[in-house]
CSV table of C-alpha atoms in Angstrom, one decimal:
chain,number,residue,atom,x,y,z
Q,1,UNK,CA,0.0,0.0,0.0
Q,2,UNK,CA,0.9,3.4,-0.7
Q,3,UNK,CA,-0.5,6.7,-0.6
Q,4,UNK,CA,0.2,10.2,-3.2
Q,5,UNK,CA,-0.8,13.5,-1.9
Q,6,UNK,CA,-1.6,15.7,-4.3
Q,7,UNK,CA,-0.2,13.9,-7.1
Q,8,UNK,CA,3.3,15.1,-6.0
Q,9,UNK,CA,4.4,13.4,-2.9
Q,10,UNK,CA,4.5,10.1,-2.3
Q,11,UNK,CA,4.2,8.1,1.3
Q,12,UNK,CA,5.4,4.5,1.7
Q,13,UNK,CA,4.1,3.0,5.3
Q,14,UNK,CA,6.0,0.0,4.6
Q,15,UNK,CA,9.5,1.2,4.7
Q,16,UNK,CA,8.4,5.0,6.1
Q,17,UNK,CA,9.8,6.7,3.1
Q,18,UNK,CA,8.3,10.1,2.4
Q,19,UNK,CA,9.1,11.1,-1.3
Q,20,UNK,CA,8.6,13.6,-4.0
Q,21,UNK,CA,7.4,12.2,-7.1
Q,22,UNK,CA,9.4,14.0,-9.5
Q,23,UNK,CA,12.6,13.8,-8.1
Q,24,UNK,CA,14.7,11.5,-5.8
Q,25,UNK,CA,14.5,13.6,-3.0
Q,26,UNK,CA,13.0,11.5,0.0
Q,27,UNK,CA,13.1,10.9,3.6
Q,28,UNK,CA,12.8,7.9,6.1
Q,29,UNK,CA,10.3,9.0,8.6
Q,30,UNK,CA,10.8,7.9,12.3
Q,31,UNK,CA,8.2,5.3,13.2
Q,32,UNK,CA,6.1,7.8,15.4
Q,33,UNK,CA,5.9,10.1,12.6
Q,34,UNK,CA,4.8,7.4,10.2
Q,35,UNK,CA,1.8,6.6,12.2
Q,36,UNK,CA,1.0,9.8,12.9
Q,37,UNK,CA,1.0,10.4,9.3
Q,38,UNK,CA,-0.8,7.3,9.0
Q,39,UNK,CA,-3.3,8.2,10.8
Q,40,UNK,CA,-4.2,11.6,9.5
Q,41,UNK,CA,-4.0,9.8,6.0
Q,42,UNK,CA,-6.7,7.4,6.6
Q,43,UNK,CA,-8.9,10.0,8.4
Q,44,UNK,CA,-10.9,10.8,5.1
Q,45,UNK,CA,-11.1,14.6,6.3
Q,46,UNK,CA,-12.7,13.9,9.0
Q,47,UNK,CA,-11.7,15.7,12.9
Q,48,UNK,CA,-8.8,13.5,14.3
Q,49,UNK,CA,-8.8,14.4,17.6
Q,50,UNK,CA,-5.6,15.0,20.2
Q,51,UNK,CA,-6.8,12.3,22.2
Q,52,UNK,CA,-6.9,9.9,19.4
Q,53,UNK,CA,-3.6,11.0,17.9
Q,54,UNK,CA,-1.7,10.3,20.9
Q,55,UNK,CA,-3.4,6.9,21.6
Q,56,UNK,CA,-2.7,6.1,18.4
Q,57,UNK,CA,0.9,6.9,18.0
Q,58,UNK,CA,2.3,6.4,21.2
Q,59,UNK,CA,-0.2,4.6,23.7
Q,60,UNK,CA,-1.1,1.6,21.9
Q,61,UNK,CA,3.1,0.8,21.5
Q,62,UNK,CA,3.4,1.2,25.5
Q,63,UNK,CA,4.5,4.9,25.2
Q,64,UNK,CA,3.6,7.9,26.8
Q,65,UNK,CA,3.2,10.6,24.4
Q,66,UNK,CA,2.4,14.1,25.0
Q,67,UNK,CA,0.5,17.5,23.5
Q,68,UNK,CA,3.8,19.3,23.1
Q,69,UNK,CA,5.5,16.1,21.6
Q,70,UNK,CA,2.7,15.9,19.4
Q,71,UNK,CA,2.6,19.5,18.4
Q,72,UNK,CA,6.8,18.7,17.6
Q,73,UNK,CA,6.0,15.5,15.1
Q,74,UNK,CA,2.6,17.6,13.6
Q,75,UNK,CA,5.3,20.3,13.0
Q,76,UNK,CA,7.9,18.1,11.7
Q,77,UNK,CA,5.0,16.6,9.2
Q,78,UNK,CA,4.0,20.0,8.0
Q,79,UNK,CA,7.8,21.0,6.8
Q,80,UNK,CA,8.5,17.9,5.4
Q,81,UNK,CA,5.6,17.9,3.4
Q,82,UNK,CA,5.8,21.9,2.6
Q,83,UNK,CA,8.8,20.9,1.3
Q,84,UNK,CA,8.2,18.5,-1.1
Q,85,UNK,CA,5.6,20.5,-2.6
Q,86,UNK,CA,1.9,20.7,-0.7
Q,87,UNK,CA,2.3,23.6,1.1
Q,88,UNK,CA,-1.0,23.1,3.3
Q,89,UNK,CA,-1.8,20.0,4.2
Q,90,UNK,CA,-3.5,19.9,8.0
Q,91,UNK,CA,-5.4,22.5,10.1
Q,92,UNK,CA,-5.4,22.4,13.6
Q,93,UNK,CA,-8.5,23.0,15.1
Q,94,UNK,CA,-7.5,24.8,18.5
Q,95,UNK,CA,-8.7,22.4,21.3
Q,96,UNK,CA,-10.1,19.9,19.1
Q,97,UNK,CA,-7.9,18.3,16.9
Q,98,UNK,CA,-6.2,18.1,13.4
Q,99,UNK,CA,-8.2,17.6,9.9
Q,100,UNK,CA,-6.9,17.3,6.5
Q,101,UNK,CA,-6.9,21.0,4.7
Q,102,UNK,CA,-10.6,20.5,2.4
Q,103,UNK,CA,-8.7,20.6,-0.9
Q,104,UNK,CA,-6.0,17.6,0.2
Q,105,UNK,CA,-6.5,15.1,-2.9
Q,106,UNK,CA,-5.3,11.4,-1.5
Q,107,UNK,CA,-4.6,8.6,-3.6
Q,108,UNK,CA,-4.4,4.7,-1.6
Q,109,UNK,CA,-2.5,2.3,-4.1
Q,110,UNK,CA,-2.5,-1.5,-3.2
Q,111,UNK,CA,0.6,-2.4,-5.0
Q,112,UNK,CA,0.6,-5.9,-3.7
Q,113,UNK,CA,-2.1,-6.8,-5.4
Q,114,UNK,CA,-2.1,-4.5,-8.6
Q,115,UNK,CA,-5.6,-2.9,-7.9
Q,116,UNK,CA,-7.2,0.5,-9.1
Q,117,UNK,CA,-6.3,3.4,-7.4
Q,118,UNK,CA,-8.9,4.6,-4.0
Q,119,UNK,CA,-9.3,7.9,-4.4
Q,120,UNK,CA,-9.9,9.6,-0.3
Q,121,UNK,CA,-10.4,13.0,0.0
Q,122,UNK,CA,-11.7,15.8,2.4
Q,123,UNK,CA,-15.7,15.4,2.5
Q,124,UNK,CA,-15.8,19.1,3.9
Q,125,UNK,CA,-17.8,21.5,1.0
Q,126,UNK,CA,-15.1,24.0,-0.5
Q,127,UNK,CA,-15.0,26.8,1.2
Q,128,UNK,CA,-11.9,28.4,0.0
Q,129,UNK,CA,-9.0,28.4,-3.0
Q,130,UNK,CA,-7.1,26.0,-3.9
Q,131,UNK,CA,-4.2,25.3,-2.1
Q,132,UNK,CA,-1.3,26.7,-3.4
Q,133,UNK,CA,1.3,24.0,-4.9
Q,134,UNK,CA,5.3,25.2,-5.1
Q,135,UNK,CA,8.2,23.5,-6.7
Q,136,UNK,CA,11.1,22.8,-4.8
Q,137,UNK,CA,14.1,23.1,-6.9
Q,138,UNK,CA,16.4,19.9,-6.9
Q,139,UNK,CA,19.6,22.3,-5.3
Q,140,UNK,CA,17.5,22.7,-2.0
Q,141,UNK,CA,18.6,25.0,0.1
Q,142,UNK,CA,20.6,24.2,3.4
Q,143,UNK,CA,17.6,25.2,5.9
Q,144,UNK,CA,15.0,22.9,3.7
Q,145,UNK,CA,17.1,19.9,3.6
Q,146,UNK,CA,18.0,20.3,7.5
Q,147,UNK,CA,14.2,20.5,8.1
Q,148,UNK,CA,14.1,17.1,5.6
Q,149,UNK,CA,17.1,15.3,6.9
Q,150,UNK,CA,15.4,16.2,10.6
Q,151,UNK,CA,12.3,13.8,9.7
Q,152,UNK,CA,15.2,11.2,8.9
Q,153,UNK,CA,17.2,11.5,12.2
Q,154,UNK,CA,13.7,12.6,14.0
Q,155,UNK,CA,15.5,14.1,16.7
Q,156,UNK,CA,13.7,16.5,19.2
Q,157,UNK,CA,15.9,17.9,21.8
Q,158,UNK,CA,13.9,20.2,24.9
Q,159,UNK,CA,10.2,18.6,25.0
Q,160,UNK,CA,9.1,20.1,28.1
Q,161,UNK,CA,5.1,19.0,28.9
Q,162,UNK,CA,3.4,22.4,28.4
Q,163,UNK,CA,4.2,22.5,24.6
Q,164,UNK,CA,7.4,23.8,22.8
Q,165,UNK,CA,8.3,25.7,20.0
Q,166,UNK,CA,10.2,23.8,17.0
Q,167,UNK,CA,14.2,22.7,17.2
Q,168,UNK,CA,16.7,24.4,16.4
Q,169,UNK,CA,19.7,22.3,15.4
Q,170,UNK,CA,23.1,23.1,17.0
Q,171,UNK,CA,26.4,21.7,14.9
Q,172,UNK,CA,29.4,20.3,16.8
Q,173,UNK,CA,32.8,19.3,14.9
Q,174,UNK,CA,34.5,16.2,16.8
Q,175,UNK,CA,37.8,16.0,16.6
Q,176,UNK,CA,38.1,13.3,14.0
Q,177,UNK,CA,36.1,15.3,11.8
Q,178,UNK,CA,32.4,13.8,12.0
Q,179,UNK,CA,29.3,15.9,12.8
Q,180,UNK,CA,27.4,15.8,15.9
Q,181,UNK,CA,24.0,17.5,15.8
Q,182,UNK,CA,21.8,17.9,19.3
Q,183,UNK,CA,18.9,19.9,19.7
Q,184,UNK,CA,19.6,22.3,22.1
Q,185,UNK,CA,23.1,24.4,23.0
Q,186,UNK,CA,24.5,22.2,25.6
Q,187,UNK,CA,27.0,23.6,28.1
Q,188,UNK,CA,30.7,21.5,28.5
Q,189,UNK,CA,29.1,19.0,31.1
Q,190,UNK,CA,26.3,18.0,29.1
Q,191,UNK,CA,27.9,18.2,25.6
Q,192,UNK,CA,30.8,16.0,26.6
Q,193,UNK,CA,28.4,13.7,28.5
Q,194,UNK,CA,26.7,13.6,25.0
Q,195,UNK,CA,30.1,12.7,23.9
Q,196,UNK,CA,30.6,9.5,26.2
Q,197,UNK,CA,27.4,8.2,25.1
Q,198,UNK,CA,28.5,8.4,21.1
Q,199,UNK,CA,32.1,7.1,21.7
Q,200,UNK,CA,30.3,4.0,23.4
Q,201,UNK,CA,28.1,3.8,20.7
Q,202,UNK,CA,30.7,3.5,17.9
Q,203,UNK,CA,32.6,1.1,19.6
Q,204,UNK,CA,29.6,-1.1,20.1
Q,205,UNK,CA,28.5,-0.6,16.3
Q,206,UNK,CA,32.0,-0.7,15.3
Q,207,UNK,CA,31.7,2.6,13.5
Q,208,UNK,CA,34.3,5.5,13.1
Q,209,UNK,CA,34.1,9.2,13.1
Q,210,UNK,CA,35.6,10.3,10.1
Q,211,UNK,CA,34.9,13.5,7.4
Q,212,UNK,CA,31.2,12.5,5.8
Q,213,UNK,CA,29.8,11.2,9.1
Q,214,UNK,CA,27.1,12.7,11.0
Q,215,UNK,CA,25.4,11.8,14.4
Q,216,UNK,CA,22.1,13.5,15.3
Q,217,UNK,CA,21.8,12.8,19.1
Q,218,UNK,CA,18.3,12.9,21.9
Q,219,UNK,CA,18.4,11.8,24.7
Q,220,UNK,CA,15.0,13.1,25.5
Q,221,UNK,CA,12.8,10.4,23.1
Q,222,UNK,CA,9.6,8.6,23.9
Q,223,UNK,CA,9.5,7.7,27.8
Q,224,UNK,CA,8.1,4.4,28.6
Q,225,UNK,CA,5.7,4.0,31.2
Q,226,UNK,CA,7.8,3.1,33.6
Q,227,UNK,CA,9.4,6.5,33.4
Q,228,UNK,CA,12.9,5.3,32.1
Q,229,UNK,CA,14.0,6.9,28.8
Q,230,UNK,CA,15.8,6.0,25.9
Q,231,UNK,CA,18.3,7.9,23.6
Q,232,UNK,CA,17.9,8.1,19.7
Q,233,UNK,CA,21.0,8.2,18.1
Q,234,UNK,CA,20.7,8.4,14.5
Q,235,UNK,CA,23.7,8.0,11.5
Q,236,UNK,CA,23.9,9.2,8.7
Q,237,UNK,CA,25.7,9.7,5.3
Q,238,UNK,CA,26.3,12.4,3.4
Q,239,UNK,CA,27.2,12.7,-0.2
Q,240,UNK,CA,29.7,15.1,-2.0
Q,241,UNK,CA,27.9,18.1,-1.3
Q,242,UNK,CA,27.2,17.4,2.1
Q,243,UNK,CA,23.9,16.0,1.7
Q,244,UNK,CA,22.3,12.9,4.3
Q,245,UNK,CA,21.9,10.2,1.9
Q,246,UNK,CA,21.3,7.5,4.0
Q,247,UNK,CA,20.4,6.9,7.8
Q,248,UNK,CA,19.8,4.6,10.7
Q,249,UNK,CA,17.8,5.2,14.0
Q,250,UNK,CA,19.5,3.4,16.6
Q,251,UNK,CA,17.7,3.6,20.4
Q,252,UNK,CA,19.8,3.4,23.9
Q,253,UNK,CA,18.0,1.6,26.3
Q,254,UNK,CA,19.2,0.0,29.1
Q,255,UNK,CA,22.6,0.2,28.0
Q,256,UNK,CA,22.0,-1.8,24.9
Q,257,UNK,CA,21.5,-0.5,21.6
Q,258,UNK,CA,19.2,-1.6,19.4
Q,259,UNK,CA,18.5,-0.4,15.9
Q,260,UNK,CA,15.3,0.7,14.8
Protein backbone atom coordinates (compact mmCIF):
# COMPACT_ATOMS: atom_id res chain seq x y z
CA UNK A 1 0.00 0.00 0.00
CA UNK A 2 0.87 3.41 -0.69
CA UNK A 3 -0.52 6.71 -0.57
CA UNK A 4 0.20 10.24 -3.22
CA UNK A 5 -0.75 13.49 -1.85
CA UNK A 6 -1.65 15.67 -4.26
CA UNK A 7 -0.16 13.89 -7.07
CA UNK A 8 3.31 15.14 -6.02
CA UNK A 9 4.38 13.44 -2.90
CA UNK A 10 4.55 10.06 -2.33
CA UNK A 11 4.17 8.15 1.30
CA UNK A 12 5.38 4.45 1.71
CA UNK A 13 4.11 2.96 5.35
CA UNK A 14 5.99 -0.02 4.58
CA UNK A 15 9.45 1.22 4.73
CA UNK A 16 8.41 5.01 6.08
CA UNK A 17 9.75 6.69 3.09
CA UNK A 18 8.28 10.09 2.37
CA UNK A 19 9.07 11.07 -1.34
CA UNK A 20 8.60 13.65 -3.97
CA UNK A 21 7.42 12.19 -7.15
CA UNK A 22 9.41 14.00 -9.53
CA UNK A 23 12.62 13.84 -8.11
CA UNK A 24 14.72 11.54 -5.81
CA UNK A 25 14.50 13.61 -2.99
CA UNK A 26 12.96 11.46 0.03
CA UNK A 27 13.10 10.93 3.60
CA UNK A 28 12.82 7.92 6.13
CA UNK A 29 10.25 9.01 8.56
CA UNK A 30 10.76 7.92 12.34
CA UNK A 31 8.23 5.31 13.19
CA UNK A 32 6.09 7.81 15.43
CA UNK A 33 5.86 10.11 12.58
CA UNK A 34 4.79 7.40 10.19
CA UNK A 35 1.77 6.56 12.20
CA UNK A 36 0.97 9.81 12.93
CA UNK A 37 1.04 10.44 9.28
CA UNK A 38 -0.84 7.30 8.97
CA UNK A 39 -3.28 8.20 10.83
CA UNK A 40 -4.19 11.62 9.53
CA UNK A 41 -3.97 9.78 6.04
CA UNK A 42 -6.69 7.37 6.57
CA UNK A 43 -8.92 10.01 8.40
CA UNK A 44 -10.93 10.81 5.10
CA UNK A 45 -11.09 14.62 6.26
CA UNK A 46 -12.72 13.93 9.02
CA UNK A 47 -11.71 15.72 12.86
CA UNK A 48 -8.85 13.46 14.30
CA UNK A 49 -8.84 14.39 17.57
CA UNK A 50 -5.58 14.96 20.19
CA UNK A 51 -6.78 12.31 22.24
CA UNK A 52 -6.94 9.89 19.40
CA UNK A 53 -3.64 11.00 17.95
CA UNK A 54 -1.72 10.31 20.95
CA UNK A 55 -3.45 6.89 21.58
CA UNK A 56 -2.73 6.13 18.42
CA UNK A 57 0.88 6.91 18.04
CA UNK A 58 2.35 6.43 21.18
CA UNK A 59 -0.22 4.56 23.69
CA UNK A 60 -1.10 1.63 21.86
CA UNK A 61 3.12 0.82 21.52
CA UNK A 62 3.37 1.17 25.51
CA UNK A 63 4.50 4.91 25.21
CA UNK A 64 3.65 7.95 26.80
CA UNK A 65 3.18 10.65 24.39
CA UNK A 66 2.41 14.08 25.03
CA UNK A 67 0.54 17.46 23.50
CA UNK A 68 3.81 19.27 23.08
CA UNK A 69 5.46 16.12 21.59
CA UNK A 70 2.66 15.89 19.40
CA UNK A 71 2.62 19.45 18.41
CA UNK A 72 6.81 18.71 17.60
CA UNK A 73 6.01 15.51 15.14
CA UNK A 74 2.60 17.64 13.63
CA UNK A 75 5.29 20.31 12.96
CA UNK A 76 7.93 18.10 11.73
CA UNK A 77 5.05 16.56 9.15
CA UNK A 78 3.96 19.99 8.04
CA UNK A 79 7.78 21.04 6.78
CA UNK A 80 8.48 17.95 5.36
CA UNK A 81 5.63 17.88 3.41
CA UNK A 82 5.76 21.85 2.60
CA UNK A 83 8.77 20.89 1.35
CA UNK A 84 8.21 18.46 -1.09
CA UNK A 85 5.61 20.48 -2.60
CA UNK A 86 1.93 20.66 -0.68
CA UNK A 87 2.35 23.59 1.10
CA UNK A 88 -0.96 23.06 3.26
CA UNK A 89 -1.77 19.98 4.22
CA UNK A 90 -3.49 19.87 7.98
CA UNK A 91 -5.42 22.46 10.09
CA UNK A 92 -5.40 22.41 13.58
CA UNK A 93 -8.49 22.98 15.13
CA UNK A 94 -7.51 24.83 18.51
CA UNK A 95 -8.65 22.43 21.35
CA UNK A 96 -10.10 19.92 19.08
CA UNK A 97 -7.88 18.33 16.91
CA UNK A 98 -6.19 18.14 13.44
CA UNK A 99 -8.17 17.63 9.94
CA UNK A 100 -6.91 17.35 6.48
CA UNK A 101 -6.93 20.99 4.65
CA UNK A 102 -10.63 20.49 2.36
CA UNK A 103 -8.66 20.63 -0.91
CA UNK A 104 -5.99 17.61 0.22
CA UNK A 105 -6.49 15.15 -2.88
CA UNK A 106 -5.26 11.43 -1.49
CA UNK A 107 -4.61 8.61 -3.63
CA UNK A 108 -4.45 4.72 -1.61
CA UNK A 109 -2.50 2.25 -4.07
CA UNK A 110 -2.45 -1.47 -3.24
CA UNK A 111 0.61 -2.42 -5.04
CA UNK A 112 0.58 -5.95 -3.65
CA UNK A 113 -2.08 -6.76 -5.42
CA UNK A 114 -2.07 -4.49 -8.56
CA UNK A 115 -5.59 -2.86 -7.89
CA UNK A 116 -7.16 0.45 -9.11
CA UNK A 117 -6.27 3.42 -7.35
CA UNK A 118 -8.91 4.55 -4.01
CA UNK A 119 -9.35 7.91 -4.39
CA UNK A 120 -9.86 9.61 -0.32
CA UNK A 121 -10.44 13.02 -0.01
CA UNK A 122 -11.69 15.80 2.40
CA UNK A 123 -15.73 15.40 2.46
CA UNK A 124 -15.83 19.05 3.85
CA UNK A 125 -17.76 21.48 1.01
CA UNK A 126 -15.09 23.99 -0.46
CA UNK A 127 -14.98 26.83 1.20
CA UNK A 128 -11.91 28.42 0.04
CA UNK A 129 -8.99 28.40 -2.95
CA UNK A 130 -7.07 26.01 -3.90
CA UNK A 131 -4.18 25.28 -2.05
CA UNK A 132 -1.27 26.71 -3.41
CA UNK A 133 1.26 23.99 -4.87
CA UNK A 134 5.31 25.17 -5.10
CA UNK A 135 8.25 23.52 -6.74
CA UNK A 136 11.10 22.82 -4.75
CA UNK A 137 14.08 23.13 -6.89
CA UNK A 138 16.37 19.91 -6.85
CA UNK A 139 19.60 22.32 -5.35
CA UNK A 140 17.50 22.75 -1.95
CA UNK A 141 18.56 25.00 0.09
CA UNK A 142 20.61 24.22 3.42
CA UNK A 143 17.63 25.23 5.89
CA UNK A 144 14.95 22.90 3.69
CA UNK A 145 17.14 19.94 3.57
CA UNK A 146 18.05 20.32 7.45
CA UNK A 147 14.19 20.53 8.08
CA UNK A 148 14.06 17.11 5.60
CA UNK A 149 17.11 15.30 6.90
CA UNK A 150 15.45 16.19 10.62
CA UNK A 151 12.34 13.77 9.68
CA UNK A 152 15.19 11.19 8.86
CA UNK A 153 17.17 11.48 12.23
CA UNK A 154 13.73 12.63 14.02
CA UNK A 155 15.45 14.12 16.73
CA UNK A 156 13.74 16.47 19.21
CA UNK A 157 15.86 17.86 21.78
CA UNK A 158 13.92 20.23 24.91
CA UNK A 159 10.25 18.63 25.04
CA UNK A 160 9.08 20.15 28.08
CA UNK A 161 5.11 18.97 28.92
CA UNK A 162 3.44 22.35 28.40
CA UNK A 163 4.20 22.52 24.64
CA UNK A 164 7.38 23.85 22.81
CA UNK A 165 8.26 25.72 20.00
CA UNK A 166 10.20 23.81 17.03
CA UNK A 167 14.16 22.69 17.20
CA UNK A 168 16.74 24.35 16.41
CA UNK A 169 19.69 22.34 15.36
CA UNK A 170 23.14 23.08 16.97
CA UNK A 171 26.41 21.69 14.87
CA UNK A 172 29.41 20.31 16.82
CA UNK A 173 32.80 19.34 14.89
CA UNK A 174 34.50 16.23 16.81
CA UNK A 175 37.82 16.04 16.64
CA UNK A 176 38.09 13.31 13.97
CA UNK A 177 36.07 15.26 11.80
CA UNK A 178 32.39 13.85 11.98
CA UNK A 179 29.29 15.86 12.78
CA UNK A 180 27.41 15.84 15.85
CA UNK A 181 24.04 17.55 15.79
CA UNK A 182 21.83 17.93 19.35
CA UNK A 183 18.91 19.89 19.67
CA UNK A 184 19.64 22.26 22.06
CA UNK A 185 23.12 24.43 22.99
CA UNK A 186 24.54 22.21 25.62
CA UNK A 187 27.00 23.60 28.05
CA UNK A 188 30.67 21.50 28.52
CA UNK A 189 29.12 19.02 31.07
CA UNK A 190 26.34 17.96 29.12
CA UNK A 191 27.88 18.16 25.63
CA UNK A 192 30.84 15.99 26.63
CA UNK A 193 28.38 13.66 28.54
CA UNK A 194 26.71 13.57 25.03
CA UNK A 195 30.15 12.74 23.86
CA UNK A 196 30.55 9.54 26.15
CA UNK A 197 27.45 8.16 25.07
CA UNK A 198 28.52 8.44 21.14
CA UNK A 199 32.06 7.08 21.73
CA UNK A 200 30.26 4.01 23.35
CA UNK A 201 28.07 3.84 20.65
CA UNK A 202 30.73 3.55 17.91
CA UNK A 203 32.58 1.08 19.59
CA UNK A 204 29.57 -1.11 20.08
CA UNK A 205 28.48 -0.65 16.25
CA UNK A 206 32.03 -0.70 15.35
CA UNK A 207 31.67 2.59 13.47
CA UNK A 208 34.26 5.50 13.10
CA UNK A 209 34.13 9.20 13.13
CA UNK A 210 35.56 10.34 10.06
CA UNK A 211 34.92 13.45 7.45
CA UNK A 212 31.18 12.53 5.83
CA UNK A 213 29.75 11.21 9.08
CA UNK A 214 27.06 12.74 11.04
CA UNK A 215 25.41 11.76 14.44
CA UNK A 216 22.11 13.47 15.30
CA UNK A 217 21.78 12.78 19.11
CA UNK A 218 18.25 12.91 21.93
CA UNK A 219 18.38 11.76 24.69
CA UNK A 220 15.00 13.14 25.52
CA UNK A 221 12.77 10.43 23.14
CA UNK A 222 9.58 8.56 23.86
CA UNK A 223 9.55 7.66 27.75
CA UNK A 224 8.09 4.44 28.57
CA UNK A 225 5.68 3.98 31.24
CA UNK A 226 7.75 3.13 33.64
CA UNK A 227 9.41 6.50 33.38
CA UNK A 228 12.95 5.28 32.12
CA UNK A 229 14.00 6.91 28.80
CA UNK A 230 15.79 6.00 25.92
CA UNK A 231 18.30 7.91 23.57
CA UNK A 232 17.86 8.11 19.67
CA UNK A 233 21.01 8.17 18.11
CA UNK A 234 20.67 8.43 14.55
CA UNK A 235 23.69 8.03 11.50
CA UNK A 236 23.89 9.24 8.74
CA UNK A 237 25.71 9.71 5.34
CA UNK A 238 26.33 12.36 3.41
CA UNK A 239 27.18 12.69 -0.20
CA UNK A 240 29.75 15.10 -1.96
CA UNK A 241 27.91 18.15 -1.25
CA UNK A 242 27.23 17.45 2.10
CA UNK A 243 23.95 16.00 1.66
CA UNK A 244 22.34 12.94 4.28
CA UNK A 245 21.92 10.18 1.86
CA UNK A 246 21.34 7.54 3.99
CA UNK A 247 20.37 6.88 7.79
CA UNK A 248 19.76 4.64 10.65
CA UNK A 249 17.82 5.24 14.05
CA UNK A 250 19.47 3.38 16.64
CA UNK A 251 17.69 3.58 20.39
CA UNK A 252 19.83 3.37 23.86
CA UNK A 253 18.03 1.59 26.32
CA UNK A 254 19.23 0.02 29.06
CA UNK A 255 22.63 0.21 27.99
CA UNK A 256 21.99 -1.83 24.93
CA UNK A 257 21.49 -0.47 21.62
CA UNK A 258 19.21 -1.57 19.36
CA UNK A 259 18.49 -0.37 15.87
CA UNK A 260 15.29 0.66 14.79
Amino acid sequence: MKYIINACIGFSPADGVLYRIESEDSVTLPLPAQRLLLIILESEGEIVTRDSLLTGVWDQFGLVGSNSSLNQYLSLLRRSISAFGCENFIETLPKVGIRLCEFVHIQKIDEENNSDTTEVISKRRPSGPLSKMSTIPKDMNAWILIIAFLACSFIFFGISKGGGSSPTPVYHSLEDGCKLITFADLNDEALSRVKATLTVFMKAKGMQCKPGNRFYFDDLSSQGRDHTKRTLITYCEEDRKGKSIMCNNFYYFNEVFSEK
